[in-house]
Coordinates of C-alpha atoms in Angstrom, one line a residue:
Chain A
M1 CA -19.7 25.4 -14.4
L2 CA -18.0 22.5 -16.5
L3 CA -14.7 24.7 -17.2
F4 CA -14.5 25.6 -13.2
N5 CA -14.6 22.0 -12.5
F6 CA -12.0 21.5 -14.9
R7 CA -9.3 24.2 -13.7
R8 CA -10.1 22.8 -10.2
K9 CA -9.2 19.3 -11.0
A10 CA -6.5 20.2 -13.3
R11 CA -5.0 22.5 -10.3
R12 CA -5.3 19.7 -8.0
F13 CA -3.4 17.3 -10.3
I14 CA -0.9 20.1 -10.7
L15 CA -0.4 20.0 -6.9
T16 CA -0.3 16.5 -6.2
S17 CA 2.0 15.9 -9.1
K18 CA 4.4 18.4 -7.4
S19 CA 4.1 17.3 -3.9
L20 CA 4.9 13.4 -5.4
L21 CA 7.7 14.7 -7.6
V22 CA 9.2 16.8 -4.7
S23 CA 9.1 13.8 -2.2
Q24 CA 10.2 11.0 -4.7
Y25 CA 13.4 13.6 -5.3
S26 CA 13.9 13.9 -1.5
L27 CA 14.0 10.2 -1.9
M28 CA 16.2 9.9 -4.6
I29 CA 18.7 12.1 -3.0
E30 CA 18.6 9.7 -0.1
Y31 CA 19.8 7.1 -2.7
R32 CA 22.4 9.5 -4.3
V33 CA 25.1 6.5 -4.2
E34 CA 22.6 4.2 -6.0
I35 CA 21.5 6.6 -8.6
I36 CA 25.6 7.2 -9.5
L37 CA 26.0 3.4 -9.4
W38 CA 22.7 2.9 -11.7
A39 CA 24.1 5.7 -14.0
L40 CA 27.4 4.4 -14.5
S41 CA 26.0 0.7 -15.0
G42 CA 24.1 2.5 -18.1
V43 CA 27.7 2.5 -20.4
L44 CA 26.7 -0.4 -22.7
P45 CA 26.2 2.2 -25.4
L46 CA 29.7 3.5 -24.9
I47 CA 31.0 0.1 -24.7
M48 CA 29.2 -0.7 -28.2
L49 CA 30.8 2.5 -29.6
S50 CA 34.1 1.5 -29.1
L51 CA 33.4 -2.2 -30.5
W52 CA 31.8 -0.4 -33.6
L53 CA 34.9 2.1 -33.7
G54 CA 37.3 -1.0 -33.7
S55 CA 35.8 -2.3 -36.6
S56 CA 35.2 -1.2 -40.2
A57 CA 31.9 -2.5 -40.3
A58 CA 30.3 0.7 -39.9
S59 CA 31.4 2.4 -43.1
V60 CA 29.1 -0.5 -44.8
F61 CA 26.0 1.3 -43.9
G62 CA 27.5 4.8 -44.3
Y63 CA 28.4 5.7 -40.8
N64 CA 31.9 7.5 -40.4
N65 CA 33.6 7.3 -37.1
E66 CA 31.8 11.1 -36.0
Q67 CA 28.6 9.8 -36.8
L68 CA 28.9 6.7 -35.0
T69 CA 30.3 8.4 -31.9
R70 CA 27.4 11.1 -32.1
Y71 CA 24.8 7.9 -32.5
F72 CA 26.1 6.1 -29.4
L73 CA 26.4 9.0 -27.2
S74 CA 23.2 10.1 -27.9
V75 CA 22.0 6.4 -27.2
F76 CA 23.6 6.6 -23.8
V77 CA 21.9 9.6 -23.1
V78 CA 18.4 8.4 -24.2
R79 CA 19.1 5.3 -22.1
Q80 CA 19.8 7.3 -19.2
F81 CA 16.8 8.9 -19.2
T82 CA 14.3 6.1 -20.2
A83 CA 15.2 3.7 -17.7
V84 CA 12.2 1.9 -16.2
W85 CA 12.0 -0.7 -13.3
V86 CA 8.4 -0.3 -12.6
M87 CA 7.4 -3.9 -12.9
V88 CA 10.0 -4.8 -9.9
S89 CA 8.9 -1.9 -7.8
F90 CA 5.2 -2.7 -8.2
E91 CA 5.8 -6.4 -7.8
E92 CA 7.4 -5.4 -4.3
D93 CA 4.8 -3.0 -3.5
T94 CA 2.4 -5.9 -4.6
I95 CA 3.7 -8.6 -2.6
E96 CA 4.5 -6.6 0.7
G97 CA 1.1 -4.9 0.8
R98 CA 2.0 -1.7 0.3
I99 CA -0.3 -1.1 -2.9
S100 CA -3.3 -1.4 -0.7
P101 CA -3.2 2.0 1.2
Y102 CA -2.4 3.2 -2.2
L103 CA -5.7 1.7 -3.7
L104 CA -7.6 3.8 -0.9
Q105 CA -6.3 7.0 -2.1
P106 CA -8.4 9.2 -4.3
I107 CA -5.5 8.9 -7.0
T108 CA -4.2 6.2 -8.9
P109 CA -1.1 4.7 -8.1
F110 CA 0.3 5.0 -11.5
W111 CA 1.4 8.9 -10.8
R112 CA 3.4 7.5 -7.8
Y113 CA 5.6 5.3 -10.0
Y114 CA 5.7 7.6 -13.1
Y115 CA 6.7 10.5 -10.8
S116 CA 9.4 8.6 -9.1
H117 CA 11.0 7.5 -12.6
I118 CA 11.0 11.1 -13.4
A119 CA 12.5 12.1 -10.3
E120 CA 15.2 9.6 -10.6
Q121 CA 15.9 11.0 -14.0
I122 CA 16.2 14.5 -12.4
S123 CA 18.5 13.4 -10.0
R124 CA 20.7 11.5 -12.8
I125 CA 21.3 15.0 -14.6
P126 CA 24.4 16.0 -13.0
I127 CA 26.0 12.7 -13.4
V128 CA 25.2 12.5 -17.1
L129 CA 26.4 15.9 -17.8
F130 CA 29.3 15.2 -15.7
L131 CA 30.3 11.9 -17.9
L132 CA 29.5 14.2 -21.1
I133 CA 32.1 16.7 -20.3
V134 CA 34.4 14.0 -19.5
F135 CA 34.0 12.0 -22.5
F136 CA 34.3 15.6 -24.7
A137 CA 37.6 16.4 -22.9
C138 CA 39.0 13.1 -24.0
F139 CA 37.6 13.1 -27.3
P140 CA 37.2 17.1 -28.2
S141 CA 36.6 16.2 -32.0
S142 CA 33.5 14.5 -31.2
F143 CA 31.9 17.3 -29.8
W144 CA 28.5 18.6 -31.2
F145 CA 25.8 21.0 -29.6
P146 CA 22.5 20.6 -31.1
S147 CA 20.3 24.1 -31.5
L148 CA 18.3 25.2 -28.5
V149 CA 14.9 24.4 -30.9
N150 CA 16.3 20.8 -31.5
I151 CA 17.3 20.3 -27.8
A152 CA 13.5 21.2 -26.7
L153 CA 12.3 19.0 -29.5
F154 CA 14.6 16.0 -28.0
L155 CA 13.4 16.3 -24.6
V156 CA 9.5 16.2 -25.8
I157 CA 10.6 13.1 -28.2
M158 CA 12.3 11.6 -25.3
Y159 CA 9.6 12.0 -22.9
I160 CA 7.2 10.5 -25.0
S161 CA 9.5 7.2 -25.8
F162 CA 9.9 7.1 -22.0
T163 CA 5.9 7.3 -21.3
I164 CA 5.6 4.7 -24.1
R165 CA 8.6 2.2 -22.5
F166 CA 6.8 3.1 -19.3
L167 CA 3.4 2.1 -20.0
L168 CA 4.7 -1.2 -22.0
H169 CA 6.3 -2.2 -18.4
W170 CA 3.2 -0.7 -16.5
T171 CA 1.0 -3.4 -18.6
F172 CA 3.0 -5.9 -17.9
A173 CA 3.8 -5.3 -14.1
M174 CA -0.2 -5.6 -13.8
L175 CA 0.5 -9.2 -14.1
S176 CA 2.0 -8.8 -10.3
F177 CA -1.5 -8.6 -9.5
S178 CA -2.0 -12.5 -10.6
F179 CA 1.2 -13.7 -10.5
E180 CA 3.8 -13.7 -7.5
R181 CA 7.0 -12.9 -9.7
A182 CA 6.0 -11.3 -12.6
S183 CA 9.0 -9.0 -12.9
S184 CA 11.1 -12.3 -14.0
L185 CA 8.9 -11.0 -17.7
E186 CA 11.3 -7.6 -17.2
R187 CA 14.1 -9.8 -18.7
L188 CA 12.1 -11.3 -21.4
L189 CA 11.1 -7.5 -22.5
M190 CA 14.7 -6.9 -22.1
I191 CA 15.6 -9.0 -25.3
P192 CA 13.7 -7.5 -28.1
Y193 CA 14.9 -3.8 -26.5
L194 CA 18.5 -4.7 -26.6
F195 CA 18.2 -5.7 -30.3
L196 CA 15.4 -3.8 -31.8
S197 CA 15.7 -0.6 -30.2
G198 CA 19.1 0.3 -31.5
L199 CA 21.2 0.2 -28.5
L200 CA 23.6 -2.5 -30.0
A201 CA 23.8 -1.4 -33.2
P202 CA 22.0 1.2 -35.3
I203 CA 19.1 -0.1 -37.0
D204 CA 20.3 1.5 -40.0
S205 CA 23.0 -1.5 -39.7
F206 CA 20.0 -4.1 -40.3
P207 CA 19.2 -6.0 -43.5
Y208 CA 16.7 -4.2 -45.5
L209 CA 14.1 -6.4 -44.9
I210 CA 14.6 -6.7 -41.1
Q211 CA 15.1 -2.8 -40.8
K212 CA 11.3 -2.7 -42.4
I213 CA 9.8 -5.3 -40.0
V214 CA 11.7 -3.6 -36.8
M215 CA 9.9 -0.5 -37.7
F216 CA 6.6 -2.1 -37.4
T217 CA 7.5 -2.4 -33.7
P218 CA 7.5 0.3 -31.0
Y219 CA 11.2 -0.5 -30.1
P220 CA 12.9 2.1 -32.5
Y221 CA 10.7 4.7 -31.3
L222 CA 12.2 3.9 -28.0
L223 CA 15.8 4.9 -28.4
S224 CA 16.8 4.9 -32.2
F225 CA 14.7 8.1 -32.9
P226 CA 15.2 10.2 -30.2
A227 CA 19.0 9.1 -30.2
K228 CA 19.4 10.0 -34.1
F229 CA 17.4 13.1 -33.7
L230 CA 19.5 14.6 -30.8
A231 CA 22.8 13.3 -33.1
G232 CA 21.6 15.7 -35.9
Q233 CA 21.3 12.4 -38.4
E234 CA 18.5 12.5 -40.8
V235 CA 14.8 11.2 -39.4
N236 CA 11.6 11.5 -41.0
F237 CA 10.7 13.7 -38.1
L238 CA 6.7 13.9 -38.7
R239 CA 6.4 10.7 -39.7
N240 CA 8.0 9.3 -36.6
I241 CA 6.3 11.7 -34.4
Y242 CA 2.8 10.3 -35.8
I243 CA 3.8 6.7 -34.7
L244 CA 5.2 7.5 -31.2
I245 CA 1.6 8.9 -30.7
L246 CA 0.1 6.1 -31.9
W247 CA 2.1 3.6 -29.8
L248 CA 1.6 6.2 -27.1
T249 CA -2.2 5.8 -27.5
I250 CA -1.8 1.9 -27.8
F251 CA 0.1 1.5 -24.6
L252 CA -2.1 4.1 -22.9
I253 CA -5.1 1.8 -23.8
T254 CA -3.5 -1.1 -22.8
G255 CA -2.0 0.1 -19.7
I256 CA -5.4 1.4 -18.3
L257 CA -7.2 -1.8 -19.4
A258 CA -4.4 -4.0 -17.6
W259 CA -4.8 -1.7 -14.6
K260 CA -8.7 -2.3 -14.3
R261 CA -8.3 -6.1 -15.2
G262 CA -5.5 -6.2 -12.3
V263 CA -7.4 -4.2 -9.7
R264 CA -10.5 -6.3 -10.4
E265 CA -8.6 -9.6 -9.9
Y266 CA -6.6 -8.3 -6.6
S267 CA -10.1 -7.1 -5.1
S268 CA -11.6 -10.7 -5.8
M269 CA -8.5 -12.6 -5.0
G270 CA -8.2 -10.5 -1.4
A271 CA -5.9 -7.6 -1.4
Chain B
M1 CA -29.5 6.4 9.1
S2 CA -26.7 3.7 9.9
C3 CA -23.2 4.9 8.6
I4 CA -22.4 1.5 7.8
S5 CA -24.8 -1.3 6.9
V6 CA -24.0 -4.8 6.3
L7 CA -26.5 -7.4 5.0
G8 CA -25.5 -11.5 4.6
L9 CA -21.8 -10.3 3.5
S10 CA -19.7 -13.5 2.3
K11 CA -16.5 -13.8 1.0
T12 CA -15.0 -17.1 -0.4
Y13 CA -11.1 -17.2 -1.4
F14 CA -10.0 -20.1 -3.9
I15 CA -6.7 -21.0 -2.4
T16 CA -4.0 -23.5 -3.9
N17 CA -3.5 -26.5 -1.9
K18 CA -0.2 -28.1 -2.2
K19 CA 1.3 -31.3 -0.8
P20 CA 5.0 -31.0 0.5
G21 CA 8.0 -32.4 -1.3
L22 CA 8.7 -32.9 -5.0
R23 CA 5.6 -35.2 -5.9
G24 CA 3.6 -32.3 -4.5
A25 CA 5.3 -29.9 -6.5
I26 CA 4.9 -32.3 -9.6
S27 CA 1.4 -32.8 -9.2
N28 CA 1.1 -29.0 -8.3
F29 CA 2.4 -28.3 -11.3
I30 CA 0.3 -30.6 -13.3
R31 CA -3.2 -30.0 -12.0
K32 CA -3.5 -27.4 -9.2
E33 CA -5.9 -28.6 -6.4
V34 CA -8.1 -25.2 -5.4
I35 CA -10.0 -25.3 -2.4
P36 CA -12.8 -22.6 -1.7
V37 CA -12.5 -21.1 1.9
K38 CA -14.9 -19.3 3.3
A39 CA -13.6 -16.4 5.2
V40 CA -16.7 -14.6 6.0
D41 CA -19.7 -16.5 6.3
D42 CA -23.1 -14.5 5.8
I43 CA -22.6 -11.8 8.2
S44 CA -25.4 -8.7 8.8
F45 CA -24.7 -5.5 11.4
E46 CA -25.3 -1.8 11.3
I47 CA -22.9 0.9 12.7
N48 CA -24.7 4.3 13.7
P49 CA -22.3 7.5 12.9
G50 CA -19.8 8.5 15.6
E51 CA -20.0 4.7 17.1
I52 CA -16.9 3.1 18.0
V53 CA -17.4 -0.7 17.5
G54 CA -14.8 -3.4 18.6
F55 CA -14.5 -6.3 16.1
I56 CA -13.1 -9.3 17.9
G57 CA -12.0 -12.9 17.0
P58 CA -9.2 -15.3 16.8
N59 CA -6.6 -15.3 14.3
G60 CA -8.2 -16.1 10.7
A61 CA -11.8 -15.5 12.0
G62 CA -12.5 -13.0 9.4
K63 CA -11.9 -9.4 10.6
T64 CA -9.3 -8.4 8.2
T65 CA -11.3 -9.6 5.2
T66 CA -14.5 -7.6 6.4
L67 CA -12.4 -4.6 6.9
K68 CA -11.1 -5.0 3.5
M69 CA -14.4 -5.1 2.2
L70 CA -16.0 -2.4 4.1
C71 CA -13.2 0.0 2.9
G72 CA -13.4 -1.3 -0.7
L73 CA -10.3 -3.2 -1.4
I74 CA -11.8 -6.7 -1.7
H75 CA -14.9 -7.5 -3.5
P76 CA -17.4 -9.7 -1.5
S77 CA -18.5 -12.9 -3.1
S78 CA -22.3 -11.7 -1.9
G79 CA -24.0 -9.8 0.5
E80 CA -25.1 -6.0 0.6
L81 CA -22.4 -3.3 2.0
R82 CA -22.9 0.6 2.5
V83 CA -20.6 2.7 4.1
S84 CA -21.7 6.7 4.4
G85 CA -24.0 5.6 1.5
Y86 CA -21.6 4.5 -0.9
R87 CA -20.7 1.1 -2.2
P88 CA -17.0 0.3 -1.3
Q89 CA -16.2 -1.8 -3.8
L90 CA -16.7 1.0 -6.5
R91 CA -13.9 3.1 -4.8
K92 CA -15.7 6.5 -5.8
P93 CA -13.2 9.1 -4.8
A94 CA -15.9 10.8 -2.5
F95 CA -16.2 7.5 -0.6
L96 CA -12.4 7.4 -0.6
N97 CA -12.1 11.0 0.9
Q98 CA -14.7 9.8 3.8
I99 CA -12.7 7.0 5.0
T100 CA -9.1 5.7 6.2
L101 CA -7.8 2.1 7.0
V102 CA -5.1 2.0 9.4
M103 CA -3.4 -1.3 9.6
G104 CA -1.0 -2.2 12.4
Q105 CA 1.3 -4.6 10.3
K106 CA 1.6 -2.2 7.1
Q107 CA 3.0 0.9 6.7
Q108 CA 2.3 3.6 4.3
L109 CA 4.7 6.2 5.4
I110 CA 7.9 6.4 3.0
W111 CA 10.3 4.6 5.0
D112 CA 13.8 6.8 4.1
L113 CA 12.1 10.0 4.3
P114 CA 10.6 12.1 7.6
P115 CA 7.0 11.5 8.3
L116 CA 6.4 15.6 7.2
D117 CA 7.2 14.7 3.6
S118 CA 4.5 11.5 3.5
F119 CA 2.4 14.0 4.8
R120 CA 2.7 16.5 2.1
V121 CA 1.9 13.8 -0.4
N122 CA -1.0 12.9 1.5
A123 CA -2.3 16.2 1.9
A124 CA -2.0 16.8 -2.0
V125 CA -3.4 13.6 -2.9
Y126 CA -6.3 14.7 -0.8
G127 CA -6.6 18.3 -2.6
I128 CA -5.7 19.7 0.9
P129 CA -4.5 23.4 0.5
E130 CA -1.1 23.8 2.3
A131 CA -1.9 26.1 4.7
E132 CA -4.6 23.9 6.1
A133 CA -2.6 20.9 5.9
S134 CA 0.2 22.5 8.0
R135 CA -2.6 23.4 10.4
R136 CA -3.8 20.0 10.6
I137 CA -0.5 18.8 11.0
T138 CA 0.0 20.7 14.0
E139 CA -3.3 20.0 15.4
L140 CA -2.9 16.3 15.0
S141 CA 0.7 16.1 16.1
S142 CA -0.1 17.7 19.2
M143 CA -3.2 15.4 20.0
L144 CA -0.8 12.6 19.4
D145 CA 2.5 13.9 21.2
L146 CA 4.4 14.1 18.0
N147 CA 7.1 16.6 17.9
D148 CA 10.6 16.5 16.8
E149 CA 9.9 13.0 15.0
L150 CA 8.2 14.6 12.5
T151 CA 11.5 15.6 10.8
R152 CA 13.1 12.4 11.4
P153 CA 13.7 9.6 8.6
V154 CA 10.5 6.9 9.7
R155 CA 13.3 4.4 9.7
K156 CA 14.7 5.8 12.9
L157 CA 11.4 6.1 14.7
S158 CA 10.3 3.8 17.6
L159 CA 7.3 1.3 16.6
G160 CA 5.1 3.5 18.9
Q161 CA 6.2 7.1 17.1
R162 CA 5.9 5.3 13.7
M163 CA 2.4 4.1 14.4
K164 CA 1.4 7.6 15.7
A165 CA 2.5 8.9 12.5
E166 CA 1.0 6.6 10.6
L167 CA -2.2 7.6 12.4
L168 CA -1.4 11.2 11.5
A169 CA -1.1 10.2 7.8
S170 CA -4.3 8.5 7.6
L171 CA -6.6 11.1 9.1
L172 CA -5.0 14.4 7.8
H173 CA -7.9 14.1 5.3
R174 CA -10.3 14.1 8.4
P175 CA -11.9 10.8 7.4
K176 CA -15.8 10.3 9.2
V177 CA -15.4 6.6 9.0
L178 CA -12.2 4.8 10.5
F179 CA -11.3 1.3 10.1
L180 CA -8.4 0.2 12.2
D181 CA -6.8 -3.1 12.0
E182 CA -4.7 -3.8 15.2
P183 CA -3.5 -0.3 15.7
S184 CA -1.7 -1.0 18.9
L185 CA 0.2 -4.2 17.7
G186 CA 3.5 -4.4 19.3
L187 CA 3.3 -1.2 21.1
D188 CA 4.4 -0.9 24.8
V189 CA 1.7 0.3 27.5
N190 CA 2.5 3.6 27.5
A191 CA 2.0 3.9 23.6
Q192 CA -1.2 1.9 23.6
A193 CA -2.8 4.1 26.2
R194 CA -1.7 7.1 24.1
V195 CA -3.1 5.9 20.9
R196 CA -6.4 4.8 22.7
E197 CA -6.8 8.4 24.3
F198 CA -6.1 9.6 20.7
L199 CA -8.6 7.8 19.2
I200 CA -11.5 8.8 21.9
E201 CA -10.4 12.6 21.0
Y202 CA -10.4 12.2 17.3
N203 CA -14.1 10.3 17.9
R204 CA -15.3 13.0 20.2
I205 CA -14.2 16.1 18.0
Y206 CA -14.8 14.9 14.6
K207 CA -17.9 12.4 15.6
A208 CA -16.0 9.5 13.6
T209 CA -17.6 6.3 13.5
I210 CA -14.7 3.5 14.4
L211 CA -14.5 0.1 13.6
L212 CA -11.7 -1.6 15.3
T213 CA -10.0 -4.9 15.8
S214 CA -7.4 -5.8 18.4
H215 CA -6.2 -8.8 20.1
Y216 CA -5.3 -6.2 23.2
M217 CA -8.6 -6.5 25.1
G218 CA -7.5 -2.9 27.0
D219 CA -8.2 -1.5 23.5
I220 CA -11.7 -2.9 23.3
T221 CA -12.8 -2.3 26.7
S222 CA -11.7 1.5 27.2
L223 CA -12.8 2.3 23.8
C224 CA -15.8 0.2 22.5
K225 CA -19.1 0.1 24.3
R226 CA -20.3 -2.5 21.6
V227 CA -18.5 -5.8 20.3
L228 CA -18.9 -7.6 17.1
V229 CA -17.4 -11.0 17.7
I230 CA -16.6 -13.4 14.9
D231 CA -14.9 -16.5 14.6
K232 CA -14.8 -19.0 11.4
G233 CA -16.1 -16.2 9.4
K234 CA -19.7 -16.2 11.2
L235 CA -20.9 -13.5 13.5
F236 CA -22.1 -14.5 16.8
H237 CA -22.1 -11.8 19.1
D238 CA -23.1 -8.1 18.6
G239 CA -23.9 -6.3 21.4
S240 CA -22.2 -4.6 24.6
L241 CA -19.4 -6.0 26.5
D242 CA -21.8 -6.7 29.4
Q243 CA -24.1 -8.5 27.4
L244 CA -21.1 -10.7 26.0
T245 CA -20.1 -11.5 29.5
N246 CA -23.9 -12.2 30.4
R247 CA -24.3 -14.6 27.6
F248 CA -21.0 -16.5 27.5
S249 CA -19.9 -16.2 30.9
P250 CA -22.6 -17.9 33.4
F251 CA -20.2 -17.5 36.2
R252 CA -19.0 -14.7 38.4
S253 CA -16.2 -14.1 40.8
V254 CA -16.8 -13.6 43.9
K255 CA -13.7 -12.3 46.6
I256 CA -14.6 -12.7 50.3
K257 CA -12.6 -11.8 53.3
F258 CA -13.6 -13.2 56.5
S259 CA -13.1 -12.2 60.0
E260 CA -12.1 -15.9 61.0
V261 CA -11.0 -18.7 59.5
Y262 CA -13.5 -21.3 58.3
P263 CA -13.1 -24.9 56.7
R264 CA -12.9 -25.2 53.0
S265 CA -15.9 -27.7 53.0
L266 CA -18.4 -25.2 53.9
F267 CA -18.3 -23.3 50.8
T268 CA -18.2 -26.5 48.0
K269 CA -21.6 -26.6 47.8
L270 CA -22.0 -22.7 46.7
G271 CA -19.7 -23.2 43.6
T272 CA -16.4 -23.9 42.6
V273 CA -13.6 -22.8 45.3
E274 CA -10.9 -21.1 43.3
H275 CA -8.7 -20.0 46.5
H276 CA -9.0 -20.7 49.9
D277 CA -6.4 -19.2 52.2
Q278 CA -7.0 -18.2 55.8
S279 CA -9.4 -16.1 55.8
I280 CA -9.6 -15.3 51.9
L281 CA -11.9 -17.3 49.9
K282 CA -12.4 -17.0 45.8
L283 CA -15.5 -18.4 44.7
K284 CA -16.8 -19.0 41.0
I285 CA -20.8 -19.0 41.4
K286 CA -23.5 -19.5 39.0
R287 CA -25.0 -16.3 38.0
T288 CA -28.6 -17.5 38.4
Q289 CA -27.4 -18.5 42.2
L290 CA -25.7 -15.4 43.2
S291 CA -27.9 -13.8 45.1
S292 CA -29.1 -16.8 47.2
S293 CA -25.4 -17.9 47.7
L294 CA -24.5 -14.0 48.7
S295 CA -27.5 -13.9 51.1
Y296 CA -26.1 -17.3 52.8
L297 CA -23.0 -16.1 53.2
L298 CA -24.0 -12.7 54.6
Q299 CA -26.4 -14.6 57.2
N300 CA -23.8 -17.2 58.4
F301 CA -20.7 -15.9 58.1
D302 CA -18.6 -12.9 59.5
I303 CA -17.7 -11.0 56.3
I304 CA -15.1 -7.9 56.3
D305 CA -15.0 -7.3 52.7
L306 CA -16.8 -8.7 49.6
E307 CA -16.2 -8.3 45.9
I308 CA -18.2 -9.3 42.7
K309 CA -16.5 -9.4 39.5
D310 CA -17.0 -10.6 36.2
P311 CA -14.1 -13.1 34.8
P312 CA -11.5 -10.9 32.8
I313 CA -12.5 -10.3 29.6
E314 CA -9.3 -11.9 28.2
Q315 CA -10.2 -15.2 30.0
L316 CA -13.9 -14.8 28.6
I317 CA -12.7 -14.5 25.2
R318 CA -10.0 -17.3 25.3
D319 CA -12.6 -19.7 26.8
L320 CA -15.0 -18.5 24.0
F321 CA -12.9 -19.5 20.9
N322 CA -11.5 -22.6 22.7
N323 CA -14.9 -23.9 23.2
N324 CA -16.3 -22.8 19.8
R325 CA -13.2 -24.8 18.1

């Protein structure tokens, strides 16, 4: 009986997920021009690559041009598929009252936002592939192709990283239940992300002590770890996976607690 | 057993009071002045399964707050609530599967997609198998007279078509309890009539309980045998529209057509003369004096036609709320 119930619930969840994903993907196709612009706006890693290639600083921490290129190109790919805007959309929905009907449905609104991000990532695939082809056509020497096993592992790592970042932002998005403009915190969250995730510079370029401190934060696991893995650079795979799962657990708990607290507050203040 | 049971329900909001101008902004920044506002004040009522009940009151009376408490969106400050045997504030999935809230001012349809896409999402959310969902969409869309509109983006639909699509989306899981907050807001007369017909049909087929707020008295008079009247958070009438009229309107309107012209002065002692033109007379007569006044008129004047009416319900409600202020 227990197994039957579990299977029934799992089947319902899969069907709901499929419907949400399909409808959100249809929506993203409606916004195709915006998606192209968003994808193009994520070229910061390529700008950083050109800056690093123009200086000799990279050689100090042991990166040659090929490693730098692969690293920043991988950062570009990871960045494209881990973009999170849940704070903005959740705040909008709360202010405009769209969250109320969601709260009256027997599924947590979390999944609507989560699948809307996944749908947006799927719609970015052709754009990112096109940009990569153009890049490799211009710089054929930088081309590399990871093994299929590594690509599969990379996808798993990247989606865990994305989920951690999503949950981190989701936790803060819950402040929309208490404050009118909680999304302004997103800019605050962006600062450590810019500097500590490896987006502007590889973590290896940081002073040793800073590197040690940075590794205690979730940021290197959101970008640097999946990017280095994709670039074929040396990473302590198992250790990093354990830490990813640890951060995932932590943010899952904070996300759930923040959601419960937020809904309680929303319900007592007047939805 | 009642479907909705409300006992001593109250809700107090704490609202920041900010004075205008720079001084107000600074003092608000330093120390916020929070004032309690009682939106709903100790109301009690019961609604039986299958009843359609109108919930009327002026803006800010506490209607929407009550509806939101009944569907579990907001928690009461005090009092007891039961809807279909559930405590709404717990928002258990079994409870959510039995209710729906339609708000005329808010929408749940995805703006840039056709309504069909939103229906599919709702079907999945409520665990309705695809074939069954298609069957229900066909049935409800024919009841609501929706056809080609289902495949057009929501943003391209008229207000009436959108409202009908909203209703379809909200009723796909066949809720047994409907909370409708101004469902005909902004609709033209035809669309209002269609929505009303649909609600009557839905209530008849599915024996659904409906609690409806509306500022259009046509919605109330054509749908509801019973009304709850609320103002300033307090419930001051629970009964039929007739009872409401008897209780709050002590007068009846009498329109008489005489065979000849009589002077106005002959009728002033009977009541208030509202209109006197040639052989037509309109009088407002106290209910208690109605039979004696009518027998006097019938005995002493040559009457061709006589019509006795209650004052229009809109007028009654307007007077009621104005007097209550």
